PDB file of C-alpha atoms in Angstrom:
ATOM      1  CA  UNK A 551     334.886  46.636 -44.461  1.00  0.00           C
ATOM      2  CA  UNK A 552     337.497  43.905 -43.757  1.00  0.00           C
ATOM      3  CA  UNK A 553     339.706  42.027 -46.154  1.00  0.00           C
ATOM      4  CA  UNK A 554     338.452  39.024 -48.091  1.00  0.00           C
ATOM      5  CA  UNK A 555     339.521  35.830 -46.255  1.00  0.00           C
ATOM      6  CA  UNK A 556     337.984  33.325 -48.674  1.00  0.00           C
ATOM      7  CA  UNK A 557     340.511  30.606 -49.496  1.00  0.00           C
ATOM      8  CA  UNK A 558     340.743  27.523 -51.672  1.00  0.00           C
ATOM      9  CA  UNK A 559     341.070  24.290 -49.699  1.00  0.00           C
ATOM     10  CA  UNK A 560     344.358  22.417 -50.127  1.00  0.00           C
ATOM     11  CA  UNK A 561     342.703  18.979 -50.290  1.00  0.00           C
ATOM     12  CA  UNK A 562     339.989  17.656 -52.581  1.00  0.00           C
ATOM     13  CA  UNK A 563     337.672  17.105 -49.613  1.00  0.00           C
ATOM     14  CA  UNK A 564     335.248  19.993 -50.088  1.00  0.00           C
ATOM     15  CA  UNK A 565     332.582  19.549 -47.404  1.00  0.00           C
ATOM     16  CA  UNK A 566     332.779  21.228 -44.014  1.00  0.00           C
ATOM     17  CA  UNK A 567     332.656  18.104 -41.854  1.00  0.00           C
ATOM     18  CA  UNK A 568     334.156  17.429 -38.411  1.00  0.00           C
ATOM     19  CA  UNK A 569     337.214  15.826 -40.006  1.00  0.00           C
ATOM     20  CA  UNK A 570     337.711  18.692 -42.494  1.00  0.00           C
ATOM     21  CA  UNK A 571     337.815  21.849 -40.376  1.00  0.00           C
ATOM     22  CA  UNK A 572     340.128  24.600 -41.622  1.00  0.00           C
ATOM     23  CA  UNK A 573     341.550  27.803 -40.241  1.00  0.00           C
ATOM     24  CA  UNK A 574     342.497  30.759 -42.416  1.00  0.00           C
ATOM     25  CA  UNK A 575     346.037  31.953 -41.768  1.00  0.00           C
ATOM     26  CA  UNK A 576     348.140  34.715 -43.269  1.00  0.00           C
ATOM     27  CA  UNK A 577     351.455  33.556 -44.727  1.00  0.00           C
ATOM     28  CA  UNK A 578     354.691  35.563 -44.418  1.00  0.00           C
ATOM     29  CA  UNK A 579     354.196  36.478 -48.092  1.00  0.00           C
ATOM     30  CA  UNK A 580     350.988  38.285 -47.198  1.00  0.00           C
ATOM     31  CA  UNK A 581     348.449  35.965 -48.800  1.00  0.00           C
ATOM     32  CA  UNK A 582     345.769  33.971 -46.992  1.00  0.00           C
ATOM     33  CA  UNK A 583     345.778  30.180 -47.051  1.00  0.00           C
ATOM     34  CA  UNK A 584     343.877  27.358 -45.350  1.00  0.00           C
ATOM     35  CA  UNK A 585     345.357  25.220 -42.571  1.00  0.00           C
ATOM     36  CA  UNK A 586     343.761  21.935 -41.483  1.00  0.00           C
ATOM     37  CA  UNK A 587     342.725  21.755 -37.801  1.00  0.00           C
ATOM     38  CA  UNK A 588     343.458  18.375 -36.175  1.00  0.00           C
ATOM     39  CA  UNK A 589     340.696  16.697 -34.191  1.00  0.00           C
ATOM     40  CA  UNK A 590     340.930  16.812 -30.393  1.00  0.00           C
ATOM     41  CA  UNK A 591     341.669  13.294 -29.143  1.00  0.00           C
ATOM     42  CA  UNK A 592     339.677  11.787 -26.295  1.00  0.00           C
ATOM     43  CA  UNK A 593     342.446   9.682 -24.746  1.00  0.00           C
ATOM     44  CA  UNK A 594     342.142   6.460 -22.741  1.00  0.00           C
ATOM     45  CA  UNK A 595     339.568   6.198 -19.961  1.00  0.00           C
ATOM     46  CA  UNK A 596     339.324   4.096 -16.801  1.00  0.00           C
ATOM     47  CA  UNK A 597     337.447   0.838 -17.395  1.00  0.00           C
ATOM     48  CA  UNK A 598     335.711   1.008 -14.012  1.00  0.00           C
ATOM     49  CA  UNK A 599     334.720   4.638 -13.370  1.00  0.00           C
ATOM     50  CA  UNK A 600     335.148   6.145 -16.857  1.00  0.00           C
ATOM     51  CA  UNK A 601     337.398   9.132 -16.024  1.00  0.00           C
ATOM     52  CA  UNK A 602     340.205  10.148 -18.369  1.00  0.00           C
ATOM     53  CA  UNK A 603     343.448   8.473 -17.283  1.00  0.00           C
ATOM     54  CA  UNK A 604     346.003  10.964 -15.966  1.00  0.00           C
ATOM     55  CA  UNK A 605     349.596  10.607 -17.162  1.00  0.00           C
ATOM     56  CA  UNK A 606     348.723   9.253 -20.602  1.00  0.00           C
ATOM     57  CA  UNK A 607     348.727  11.481 -23.675  1.00  0.00           C
ATOM     58  CA  UNK A 608     345.660  11.849 -25.834  1.00  0.00           C
ATOM     59  CA  UNK A 609     346.714  10.412 -29.204  1.00  0.00           C
ATOM     60  CA  UNK A 610     345.063   8.871 -32.224  1.00  0.00           C
ATOM     61  CA  UNK A 611     345.520   5.158 -32.906  1.00  0.00           C
ATOM     62  CA  UNK A 612     348.505   5.631 -35.253  1.00  0.00           C
ATOM     63  CA  UNK A 613     350.368   7.874 -32.804  1.00  0.00           C
ATOM     64  CA  UNK A 614     349.513   5.467 -29.973  1.00  0.00           C
ATOM     65  CA  UNK A 615     350.911   2.550 -31.989  1.00  0.00           C
ATOM     66  CA  UNK A 616     354.177   4.365 -32.663  1.00  0.00           C
ATOM     67  CA  UNK A 617     354.557   5.796 -29.141  1.00  0.00           C
ATOM     68  CA  UNK A 618     357.024   4.454 -26.591  1.00  0.00           C
ATOM     69  CA  UNK A 619     355.786   2.139 -23.844  1.00  0.00           C
ATOM     70  CA  UNK A 620     356.397   4.763 -21.134  1.00  0.00           C
ATOM     71  CA  UNK A 621     354.051   7.162 -22.962  1.00  0.00           C
ATOM     72  CA  UNK A 622     351.242   4.605 -23.088  1.00  0.00           C
ATOM     73  CA  UNK A 623     351.210   3.321 -19.509  1.00  0.00           C
ATOM     74  CA  UNK A 624     351.718   4.304 -15.882  1.00  0.00           C
ATOM     75  CA  UNK A 625     354.138   2.202 -13.790  1.00  0.00           C
ATOM     76  CA  UNK A 626     351.547   0.682 -11.469  1.00  0.00           C
ATOM     77  CA  UNK A 627     349.341  -2.403 -11.419  1.00  0.00           C
ATOM     78  CA  UNK A 628     346.626  -1.894 -14.069  1.00  0.00           C
ATOM     79  CA  UNK A 629     348.564   1.173 -15.339  1.00  0.00           C
ATOM     80  CA  UNK A 630     347.051   2.453 -18.571  1.00  0.00           C
ATOM     81  CA  UNK A 631     343.808   0.573 -17.951  1.00  0.00           C
ATOM     82  CA  UNK A 632     342.462   1.674 -14.558  1.00  0.00           C
ATOM     83  CA  UNK A 633     342.881   4.885 -12.539  1.00  0.00           C
ATOM     84  CA  UNK A 634     344.700   4.922  -9.195  1.00  0.00           C
ATOM     85  CA  UNK A 635     341.537   5.218  -7.107  1.00  0.00           C
ATOM     86  CA  UNK A 636     339.951   2.156  -8.735  1.00  0.00           C
ATOM     87  CA  UNK A 637     343.170   0.135  -8.230  1.00  0.00           C
ATOM     88  CA  UNK A 638     343.191   1.158  -4.556  1.00  0.00           C
ATOM     89  CA  UNK A 639     339.543   0.067  -4.230  1.00  0.00           C
ATOM     90  CA  UNK A 640     340.339  -3.318  -5.821  1.00  0.00           C
ATOM     91  CA  UNK A 641     343.258  -3.910  -3.438  1.00  0.00           C
ATOM     92  CA  UNK A 642     341.214  -2.939  -0.359  1.00  0.00           C
ATOM     93  CA  UNK A 643     338.269  -5.088  -1.518  1.00  0.00           C
ATOM     94  CA  UNK A 644     340.521  -8.122  -2.042  1.00  0.00           C
ATOM     95  CA  UNK A 645     342.123  -7.593   1.392  1.00  0.00           C
ATOM     96  CA  UNK A 646     338.741  -7.309   3.135  1.00  0.00           C
ATOM     97  CA  UNK A 647     337.431 -10.448   1.404  1.00  0.00           C
ATOM     98  CA  UNK A 648     340.503 -12.392   2.590  1.00  0.00           C
ATOM     99  CA  UNK A 649     340.042 -11.045   6.123  1.00  0.00           C
ATOM    100  CA  UNK A 650     336.387 -12.093   6.040  1.00  0.00           C
ATOM    101  CA  UNK A 651     337.368 -15.636   4.983  1.00  0.00           C
ATOM    102  CA  UNK A 652     339.842 -15.870   7.888  1.00  0.00           C
ATOM    103  CA  UNK A 653     337.216 -14.627  10.393  1.00  0.00           C
ATOM    104  CA  UNK A 654     334.687 -17.128   9.035  1.00  0.00           C
ATOM    105  CA  UNK A 655     337.223 -19.949   9.411  1.00  0.00           C
ATOM    106  CA  UNK A 656     338.048 -18.945  13.023  1.00  0.00           C
ATOM    107  CA  UNK A 657     334.349 -18.770  13.940  1.00  0.00           C
ATOM    108  CA  UNK A 658     333.716 -22.181  12.354  1.00  0.00           C
ATOM    109  CA  UNK A 659     336.566 -23.705  14.398  1.00  0.00           C
ATOM    110  CA  UNK A 660     335.260 -22.041  17.553  1.00  0.00           C
ATOM    111  CA  UNK A 661     331.735 -23.382  17.026  1.00  0.00           C
ATOM    112  CA  UNK A 662     333.155 -26.847  16.283  1.00  0.00           C
ATOM    113  CA  UNK A 663     335.111 -26.724  19.561  1.00  0.00           C
ATOM    114  CA  UNK A 664     332.016 -25.633  21.505  1.00  0.00           C
ATOM    115  CA  UNK A 665     329.947 -28.531  20.026  1.00  0.00           C
ATOM    116  CA  UNK A 666     332.677 -31.014  20.986  1.00  0.00           C
ATOM    117  CA  UNK A 667     332.839 -29.756  24.570  1.00  0.00           C
ATOM    118  CA  UNK A 668     329.046 -29.926  25.011  1.00  0.00           C
TER     119      UNK A 668
END
């Protein structure tokens, strides 16, 4: 039969909730003690497609507040808010809309010219 690994919690929070998970560790002195396990952070997600943003650490709000700017963003348009693929889609969409406007304008001028000549 194994050793007894029952330990007293360090904090006054007694219930085994998601925010109060503990791991039993053995100290160099040979006794067992509890160690709090930090929650896994979700990290920022893309506002368009919902994937986790690459290049940005997963931190809680306090760590995020105290982090440097380079740790919170990516040096690109919409960096830290949208992923690269969504930014590319936005740029292409805007370009195609502008091209469509130009084509429409040219066709309108052409039809105007044809009506004048008739």
